[in-house]
Amino acid sequence: MKDEVILALESSCDETAVAILKNGTELLANTVNTQIEDHKRFGGVYPELASRLHLKNITKVLSYALSLKGFDYHTITHVAVTGGPGLPGALQIGVMAAKTIAQYLNVPLISVHHLAGHIYANEYVTEFKYPLIALIASGGNSEIVYLPSPMKFEILGETEDDAIGEAFDKVARELGLPYPGGVNLDKISRDGNIETFKLPRPKVDGYNLSYSGLKSHLVRMIQKEPRDKDGNLPLDVVKRYARSTEVAFVDQLLDKLALAAKDYHVSQVVVGGGVSANSYLRSHVKEVFADTGIEVMIPPLWCTTDNAAMIAKAAHHMIEQGKLAPLSMTSLPNRALAEE
Ligand code: KG4
C-alpha cells in the first residue's frame, strides 16, 4: 500500500509551523517559528504584525521542513492546514500556502480545527480510548469536551467569559511580568511552599467555567499593594499572587474536569492547549485522578504550544473518515468544534 504522507501547516496565532507525518505515526519534520519576541513590546499578540510575519516566514519554515535529508516532496499525499478558529489574517496565510501546494502537487486538502489539533497532540504519547473527555486550556479557549468516537466533539462546558490563558496573562501584566504572562507567572511560582491568598470560588452551572470575576478581584487586590519608588511590587508579593492565581484558576478547571469525567464514566482524560504547560496543572491533574481508575494524559511540553504536528495528527483521522476540503475552502476565524 502507498504511504500516507501529510504536509501540515499551522498559522492561526503567533506561530508559523510546518510538519510532515508519515502513516499517522512517523513524525518526519516538525518546524515551529514563534513570534513571541516580536509581540513582547505590545504586551500581547498584535494581529496585523502576526499576519505580516506569517507572510514573511511561511516559505522559510516550509523550505526548512522540506529540506529533510532524503525526502522527496513528490511523496506528499495530502496537505493539511489549520482552517480555524484563529486570527483572520494569520489563518489566511497558512490556508493560501496550503491551497497553492495542494493544487501544485494535485493532492487532497484537509481543513483542521485548531482545537482538534490540541486534543490529538496527545496521540503522540498515548493511544486514545473512547469515549474520553478532553480539557482544552489556552489563550483563547477553556473547554471541556466529550469525544464518543474519533473526531466527534460534544462541548460539555466552556468559559462564560474569559479564557484561562487570557486571564493568566492579564493578572501577570498587572504583576509587572512580561508577555507571555502565563509562562512567566508559572516560572516564578514553582515553589509549592508559597502561602496562597484565600480567593472567592466562582459559582458556575454544570461544567461551565468563569475567569473574569476572579481576574478582576485579583487585579483590584494587586492595585492596592504598596509599590517601591519605581512602581514595582516586592518579589515575594509577586510570587504570592502568582501562586494564588495559578492555584485558584487551575483548581476550578480541574474540579469541573473531574466532575465531567465521573458523570460520563470515561476511562481516559486528555489535556491540551498552551496552559497545559503549566507546572501546577501538570502535577495536580495526576493527583486529582490518582485513585479514580481514570487515565490522565498530558501532552509533552513540545506539543503544548501551537505546532503543525498536532494538525497532522488530527488530519490523519479526517482522511480515514473521508473529510477532505475543496480547493475553494476558506478559513473560518470563529469555527465551532461542535460542528466538526
Ligand atoms: O494554546 P496557546 O499557545 O495559544 C492559543 O491560545 O491558541 O496558548 C497560549 C496561552 C497564553 O495565554 C499563555 O500565557 C498560556 O497559554 N501559557 C501558560 C503557560 N504556558 C503558556 N499559562 C500558564 N502556565 C504556563 N506554563
Tab-separated table of C-alpha atoms and ligand atoms in Angstrom:
chain	number	residue	atom	x	y	z
A	1	MET	CA	0.000	0.000	0.000
A	2	LYS	CA	1.123	3.538	-0.745
A	3	ASP	CA	2.448	5.502	2.240
A	4	GLU	CA	0.283	8.354	3.532
A	5	VAL	CA	2.449	11.467	3.828
A	6	ILE	CA	0.752	14.557	5.279
A	7	LEU	CA	2.305	18.010	4.962
A	8	ALA	CA	0.626	20.147	7.670
A	9	LEU	CA	0.633	23.930	8.160
A	10	GLU	CA	-0.415	25.978	11.214
A	11	SER	CA	-0.614	29.789	11.342
A	12	SER	CA	-3.671	30.577	13.488
A	13	CYS	CA	-1.984	32.893	16.009
A	14	ASP	CA	1.681	33.734	16.583
A	15	GLU	CA	3.458	30.563	15.466
A	16	THR	CA	4.267	29.675	11.865
A	17	ALA	CA	4.609	25.895	11.781
A	18	VAL	CA	5.066	23.060	9.299
A	19	ALA	CA	5.175	19.314	9.954
A	20	ILE	CA	5.397	16.119	7.918
A	21	LEU	CA	3.673	12.985	9.250
A	22	LYS	CA	4.046	9.572	7.623
A	23	ASN	CA	1.389	6.871	8.044
A	24	GLY	CA	-0.144	8.603	11.053
A	25	THR	CA	2.725	7.882	13.450
A	26	GLU	CA	6.120	8.768	11.988
A	27	LEU	CA	6.790	12.470	12.532
A	28	LEU	CA	9.418	13.253	9.890
A	29	ALA	CA	9.565	17.030	10.393
A	30	ASN	CA	8.201	19.484	12.948
A	31	THR	CA	9.326	23.083	12.478
A	32	VAL	CA	7.957	25.991	14.522
A	33	ASN	CA	8.837	29.656	14.147
A	34	THR	CA	7.492	31.625	17.100
A	35	GLN	CA	6.751	35.360	17.023
A	36	ILE	CA	6.755	35.759	20.827
A	37	GLU	CA	9.754	38.137	20.830
A	38	ASP	CA	8.144	40.336	18.136
A	39	HIS	CA	4.891	40.757	20.107
A	40	LYS	CA	6.518	41.312	23.507
A	41	ARG	CA	6.677	45.102	23.222
A	42	PHE	CA	2.901	45.222	22.627
A	43	GLY	CA	2.205	43.130	25.740
A	44	GLY	CA	0.195	40.602	23.677
A	45	VAL	CA	-0.321	39.346	20.127
A	46	TYR	CA	-0.686	42.247	17.683
A	47	PRO	CA	-2.826	40.678	14.907
A	48	GLU	CA	-1.619	42.798	11.974
A	49	LEU	CA	2.003	42.094	12.848
A	50	ALA	CA	1.207	38.373	13.188
A	51	SER	CA	-0.160	38.256	9.617
A	52	ARG	CA	2.860	40.102	8.232
A	53	LEU	CA	5.298	37.817	9.994
A	54	HIS	CA	3.474	34.673	8.811
A	55	LEU	CA	3.697	36.005	5.268
A	56	LYS	CA	7.401	36.779	5.690
A	57	ASN	CA	8.254	33.419	7.297
A	58	ILE	CA	5.994	30.783	5.791
A	59	THR	CA	8.218	29.938	2.815
A	60	LYS	CA	11.311	29.769	5.076
A	61	VAL	CA	9.588	27.420	7.535
A	62	LEU	CA	8.272	25.306	4.632
A	63	SER	CA	11.701	25.103	2.968
A	64	TYR	CA	13.291	24.129	6.275
A	65	ALA	CA	10.792	21.318	6.915
A	66	LEU	CA	11.001	20.076	3.330
A	67	SER	CA	14.810	20.091	3.281
A	68	LEU	CA	14.722	16.909	5.345
A	69	LYS	CA	17.557	14.617	4.221
A	70	GLY	CA	16.425	12.123	1.583
A	71	PHE	CA	12.856	13.498	1.456
A	72	ASP	CA	11.176	13.883	-1.924
A	73	TYR	CA	8.240	16.323	-1.771
A	74	HIS	CA	6.557	14.401	-4.602
A	75	THR	CA	5.781	11.697	-1.980
A	76	ILE	CA	3.360	14.065	-0.186
A	77	THR	CA	-0.136	12.575	-0.445
A	78	HIS	CA	-2.170	15.190	1.497
A	79	VAL	CA	-1.861	18.821	2.579
A	80	ALA	CA	-3.483	19.747	5.910
A	81	VAL	CA	-3.944	23.233	7.311
A	82	THR	CA	-5.492	24.899	10.342
A	83	GLY	CA	-8.724	26.263	8.889
A	84	GLY	CA	-9.901	27.959	12.131
A	85	PRO	CA	-10.516	29.260	14.665
A	86	GLY	CA	-7.843	31.930	14.920
A	87	LEU	CA	-6.826	35.410	13.839
A	88	PRO	CA	-8.386	36.057	10.408
A	89	GLY	CA	-5.291	37.463	8.676
A	90	ALA	CA	-2.975	34.905	10.252
A	91	LEU	CA	-5.137	31.913	9.275
A	92	GLN	CA	-5.372	33.223	5.739
A	93	ILE	CA	-1.613	32.958	5.138
A	94	GLY	CA	-1.456	29.252	6.041
A	95	VAL	CA	-4.599	28.490	4.045
A	96	MET	CA	-3.301	30.264	0.930
A	97	ALA	CA	0.027	28.433	1.138
A	98	ALA	CA	-1.689	25.058	1.711
A	99	LYS	CA	-4.061	25.540	-1.215
A	100	THR	CA	-1.199	26.503	-3.503
A	101	ILE	CA	0.832	23.416	-2.572
A	102	ALA	CA	-2.180	21.067	-2.792
A	103	GLN	CA	-3.016	22.405	-6.243
A	104	TYR	CA	0.591	22.229	-7.426
A	105	LEU	CA	1.016	18.621	-6.202
A	106	ASN	CA	-2.548	17.711	-7.180
A	107	VAL	CA	-3.252	16.137	-3.757
A	108	PRO	CA	-6.286	16.469	-1.409
A	109	LEU	CA	-6.561	19.270	1.114
A	110	ILE	CA	-7.755	18.867	4.735
A	111	SER	CA	-9.009	21.784	6.826
A	112	VAL	CA	-8.369	21.052	10.512
A	113	HIS	CA	-9.983	22.662	13.562
A	114	HIS	CA	-7.217	24.155	15.742
A	115	LEU	CA	-8.622	22.680	18.976
A	116	ALA	CA	-8.964	19.220	17.431
A	117	GLY	CA	-5.218	19.583	16.877
A	118	HIS	CA	-4.605	20.426	20.555
A	119	ILE	CA	-6.604	17.342	21.604
A	120	TYR	CA	-4.931	14.982	19.131
A	121	ALA	CA	-1.436	16.204	20.120
A	122	ASN	CA	-1.828	13.648	22.917
A	123	GLU	CA	-1.768	10.827	20.413
A	124	TYR	CA	1.986	11.329	20.170
A	125	VAL	CA	2.167	9.841	23.683
A	126	THR	CA	-0.850	7.600	24.077
A	127	GLU	CA	-3.495	5.654	22.250
A	128	PHE	CA	-6.973	7.137	22.717
A	129	LYS	CA	-9.634	5.019	24.428
A	130	TYR	CA	-13.131	6.221	23.540
A	131	PRO	CA	-15.287	7.629	24.968
A	132	LEU	CA	-12.969	10.151	26.569
A	133	ILE	CA	-13.028	13.685	27.955
A	134	ALA	CA	-10.668	16.379	26.702
A	135	LEU	CA	-9.808	19.576	28.507
A	136	ILE	CA	-8.583	22.422	26.329
A	137	ALA	CA	-6.971	25.313	28.188
A	138	SER	CA	-5.366	28.006	26.084
A	139	GLY	CA	-5.109	31.736	25.481
A	140	GLY	CA	-8.448	31.832	23.698
A	141	ASN	CA	-10.290	28.745	24.959
A	142	SER	CA	-11.262	26.852	28.096
A	143	GLU	CA	-13.447	23.919	27.145
A	144	ILE	CA	-14.439	20.516	28.456
A	145	VAL	CA	-15.216	18.267	25.520
A	146	TYR	CA	-16.682	14.756	25.279
A	147	LEU	CA	-15.397	12.541	22.449
A	148	PRO	CA	-17.631	9.464	21.955
A	149	SER	CA	-15.531	8.344	18.969
A	150	PRO	CA	-12.638	9.715	16.839
A	151	MET	CA	-13.107	13.318	15.700
A	152	LYS	CA	-16.599	13.649	17.251
A	153	PHE	CA	-16.840	16.524	19.708
A	154	GLU	CA	-19.596	17.426	22.186
A	155	ILE	CA	-18.909	20.567	24.193
A	156	LEU	CA	-19.894	19.857	27.801
A	157	GLY	CA	-18.638	23.083	29.295
A	158	GLU	CA	-16.860	26.265	28.351
A	159	THR	CA	-15.908	29.578	29.862
A	160	GLU	CA	-18.759	32.015	30.273
A	161	ASP	CA	-16.362	34.959	29.905
A	162	ASP	CA	-12.532	34.994	29.704
A	163	ALA	CA	-10.378	32.035	28.698
A	164	ILE	CA	-7.973	30.827	31.394
A	165	GLY	CA	-4.807	31.797	29.426
A	166	GLU	CA	-6.164	35.269	28.705
A	167	ALA	CA	-6.942	35.727	32.431
A	168	PHE	CA	-3.464	34.464	33.403
A	169	ASP	CA	-1.901	36.984	31.009
A	170	LYS	CA	-3.959	39.859	32.433
A	171	VAL	CA	-3.032	39.120	36.081
A	172	ALA	CA	0.614	38.612	35.074
A	173	ARG	CA	0.668	42.016	33.350
A	174	GLU	CA	-0.743	43.618	36.488
A	175	LEU	CA	2.108	41.997	38.444
A	176	GLY	CA	4.618	43.543	36.008
A	177	LEU	CA	5.588	40.215	34.403
A	178	PRO	CA	6.498	40.243	30.694
A	179	TYR	CA	4.451	38.639	27.889
A	180	PRO	CA	3.591	35.767	27.629
A	181	GLY	CA	2.293	36.329	31.136
A	182	GLY	CA	1.107	32.799	31.928
A	183	VAL	CA	4.546	31.353	31.208
A	184	ASN	CA	6.355	33.866	33.440
A	185	LEU	CA	3.769	33.603	36.195
A	186	ASP	CA	4.376	29.848	36.222
A	187	LYS	CA	8.174	30.297	36.311
A	188	ILE	CA	8.189	32.384	39.487
A	189	SER	CA	5.578	30.407	41.391
A	190	ARG	CA	7.000	26.871	41.249
A	191	ASP	CA	7.784	26.811	44.973
A	192	GLY	CA	4.862	24.900	46.478
A	193	ASN	CA	5.597	26.434	49.915
A	194	ILE	CA	4.429	29.893	48.877
A	195	GLU	CA	1.431	30.816	51.014
A	196	THR	CA	-1.676	31.478	48.907
A	197	PHE	CA	-4.414	34.083	49.414
A	198	LYS	CA	-7.923	32.903	50.154
A	199	LEU	CA	-9.833	33.767	46.983
A	200	PRO	CA	-13.541	33.504	46.119
A	201	ARG	CA	-14.646	30.398	44.170
A	202	PRO	CA	-16.815	31.295	41.162
A	203	LYS	CA	-20.195	29.558	41.200
A	204	VAL	CA	-20.864	28.434	37.662
A	205	ASP	CA	-23.524	25.972	36.460
A	206	GLY	CA	-22.729	22.495	35.159
A	207	TYR	CA	-19.331	22.065	33.578
A	208	ASN	CA	-19.003	25.723	32.608
A	209	LEU	CA	-16.156	27.912	33.844
A	210	SER	CA	-15.629	31.587	34.619
A	211	TYR	CA	-12.435	33.594	34.985
A	212	SER	CA	-13.471	37.211	34.617
A	213	GLY	CA	-14.680	37.795	38.212
A	214	LEU	CA	-11.662	36.098	39.764
A	215	LYS	CA	-9.321	38.014	37.450
A	216	SER	CA	-10.899	41.395	38.320
A	217	HIS	CA	-10.796	40.547	42.041
A	218	LEU	CA	-7.058	39.763	41.807
A	219	VAL	CA	-6.344	42.889	39.752
A	220	ARG	CA	-8.100	45.064	42.353
A	221	MET	CA	-6.133	43.406	45.182
A	222	ILE	CA	-2.837	43.899	43.321
A	223	GLN	CA	-3.600	47.561	42.604
A	224	LYS	CA	-3.917	48.215	46.350
A	225	GLU	CA	-0.485	46.730	47.154
A	226	PRO	CA	2.284	49.196	48.118
A	227	ARG	CA	4.997	49.600	45.451
A	228	ASP	CA	8.579	50.926	45.543
A	229	LYS	CA	9.571	54.331	44.100
A	230	ASP	CA	9.845	52.798	40.592
A	231	GLY	CA	6.330	51.368	40.821
A	232	ASN	CA	7.458	47.755	41.286
A	233	LEU	CA	5.960	45.251	43.699
A	234	PRO	CA	8.299	43.349	46.080
A	235	LEU	CA	9.282	39.944	44.624
A	236	ASP	CA	7.762	37.937	47.494
A	237	VAL	CA	4.420	39.705	46.929
A	238	VAL	CA	4.567	38.968	43.167
A	239	LYS	CA	5.313	35.316	43.917
A	240	ARG	CA	2.439	35.051	46.349
A	241	TYR	CA	-0.039	36.487	43.846
A	242	ALA	CA	1.353	34.324	41.058
A	243	ARG	CA	0.961	31.131	43.084
A	244	SER	CA	-2.510	32.128	44.343
A	245	THR	CA	-3.692	32.863	40.776
A	246	GLU	CA	-2.341	29.593	39.473
A	247	VAL	CA	-3.960	27.523	42.224
A	248	ALA	CA	-7.349	29.290	42.009
A	249	PHE	CA	-7.509	29.175	38.185
A	250	VAL	CA	-6.329	25.593	37.778
A	251	ASP	CA	-8.359	24.166	40.685
A	252	GLN	CA	-11.562	25.487	39.106
A	253	LEU	CA	-10.617	23.824	35.822
A	254	LEU	CA	-9.751	20.504	37.449
A	255	ASP	CA	-12.874	20.421	39.658
A	256	LYS	CA	-15.060	20.674	36.559
A	257	LEU	CA	-12.948	18.189	34.638
A	258	ALA	CA	-13.195	15.634	37.455
A	259	LEU	CA	-16.969	16.132	37.652
A	260	ALA	CA	-17.417	15.616	33.896
A	261	ALA	CA	-15.161	12.537	33.857
A	262	LYS	CA	-17.150	10.965	36.707
A	263	ASP	CA	-20.575	11.791	35.245
A	264	TYR	CA	-19.674	10.491	31.775
A	265	HIS	CA	-17.960	7.327	33.051
A	266	VAL	CA	-14.883	7.711	30.865
A	267	SER	CA	-11.686	5.783	31.408
A	268	GLN	CA	-9.399	8.422	29.914
A	269	VAL	CA	-8.942	12.180	30.198
A	270	VAL	CA	-6.650	14.177	27.897
A	271	VAL	CA	-5.423	17.720	28.383
A	272	GLY	CA	-4.278	20.159	25.697
A	273	GLY	CA	-3.571	23.802	24.790
A	274	GLY	CA	-0.922	26.318	25.848
A	275	VAL	CA	-1.979	26.327	29.526
A	276	SER	CA	-1.359	22.556	29.731
A	277	ALA	CA	2.325	23.564	30.022
A	278	ASN	CA	1.536	24.955	33.481
A	279	SER	CA	3.563	23.135	36.153
A	280	TYR	CA	0.859	23.211	38.825
A	281	LEU	CA	-1.737	21.884	36.366
A	282	ARG	CA	0.634	19.133	35.185
A	283	SER	CA	1.396	17.890	38.676
A	284	HIS	CA	-2.019	18.440	40.219
A	285	VAL	CA	-4.121	16.798	37.474
A	286	LYS	CA	-2.388	13.497	38.254
A	287	GLU	CA	-3.250	13.874	41.954
A	288	VAL	CA	-6.895	14.684	41.219
A	289	PHE	CA	-7.339	11.452	39.248
A	290	ALA	CA	-4.930	9.325	41.313
A	291	ASP	CA	-7.433	6.891	42.865
A	292	THR	CA	-10.177	7.062	40.275
A	293	GLY	CA	-9.011	4.435	37.769
A	294	ILE	CA	-9.178	7.167	35.106
A	295	GLU	CA	-6.028	7.503	32.999
A	296	VAL	CA	-4.833	11.112	32.577
A	297	MET	CA	-2.773	12.172	29.583
A	298	ILE	CA	-0.921	15.461	29.290
A	299	PRO	CA	0.969	16.253	26.099
A	300	PRO	CA	4.757	16.544	26.093
A	301	LEU	CA	5.838	20.182	26.548
A	302	TRP	CA	6.869	20.496	22.877
A	303	CYS	CA	3.264	19.783	21.925
A	304	THR	CA	1.544	22.264	24.259
A	305	THR	CA	2.302	25.355	22.192
A	306	ASP	CA	0.916	25.751	18.689
A	307	ASN	CA	2.568	23.438	16.170
A	308	ALA	CA	1.698	21.639	12.946
A	309	ALA	CA	2.446	18.113	14.211
A	310	MET	CA	-0.862	18.183	16.100
A	311	ILE	CA	-2.679	19.416	12.977
A	312	ALA	CA	-1.210	16.493	11.012
A	313	LYS	CA	-2.409	14.004	13.671
A	314	ALA	CA	-5.994	15.291	13.519
A	315	ALA	CA	-5.796	15.350	9.703
A	316	HIS	CA	-4.812	11.674	9.700
A	317	HIS	CA	-8.187	10.800	11.311
A	318	MET	CA	-10.057	13.121	8.967
A	319	ILE	CA	-8.510	11.331	5.974
A	320	GLU	CA	-9.666	7.982	7.425
A	321	GLN	CA	-13.164	9.449	7.616
A	322	GLY	CA	-13.024	10.956	4.105
A	323	LYS	CA	-13.272	14.524	5.439
A	324	LEU	CA	-11.464	16.402	2.677
A	325	ALA	CA	-11.796	20.103	1.857
A	326	PRO	CA	-12.313	21.583	-1.601
A	327	LEU	CA	-9.697	23.940	-3.034
A	328	SER	CA	-12.330	26.674	-2.707
A	329	MET	CA	-12.257	26.361	1.126
A	330	THR	CA	-11.871	29.498	3.188
A	331	SER	CA	-10.558	29.950	6.709
A	332	LEU	CA	-13.204	30.311	9.433
A	333	PRO	CA	-11.926	32.532	12.284
A	334	ASN	CA	-14.885	31.540	14.526
A	335	ARG	CA	-15.108	27.874	13.549
A	336	ALA	CA	-17.012	25.816	16.156
A	337	LEU	CA	-15.644	22.476	17.366
A	338	ALA	CA	-19.129	21.044	17.908
A	339	GLU	CA	-19.863	21.394	14.188
A	340	GLU	CA	-16.914	19.253	13.077
B	1	KG4	O1	-2.548	27.336	23.022
B	1	KG4	P1	-1.764	28.614	23.019
B	1	KG4	O2	-0.309	28.547	22.654
B	1	KG4	O3	-2.425	29.680	22.089
B	1	KG4	C1	-3.778	29.762	21.848
B	1	KG4	O4	-4.446	30.458	22.645
B	1	KG4	O5	-4.222	29.079	20.880
B	1	KG4	O6	-1.933	29.247	24.493
B	1	KG4	C2	-1.295	30.432	24.859
B	1	KG4	C3	-1.680	30.732	26.277
B	1	KG4	C4	-1.176	32.085	26.760
B	1	KG4	O7	-2.232	32.738	27.436
B	1	KG4	C5	-0.046	31.722	27.719
B	1	KG4	O8	0.157	32.685	28.720
B	1	KG4	C6	-0.565	30.420	28.279
B	1	KG4	O9	-1.132	29.747	27.161
B	1	KG4	N1	0.512	29.602	28.841
B	1	KG4	C7	0.629	29.308	30.153
B	1	KG4	C8	1.820	28.540	30.284
B	1	KG4	N2	2.378	28.390	29.051
B	1	KG4	C9	1.552	29.044	28.181
B	1	KG4	N3	-0.151	29.624	31.203
B	1	KG4	C10	0.238	29.176	32.409
B	1	KG4	N4	1.370	28.456	32.629
B	1	KG4	C11	2.171	28.108	31.598
B	1	KG4	N5	3.283	27.393	31.811
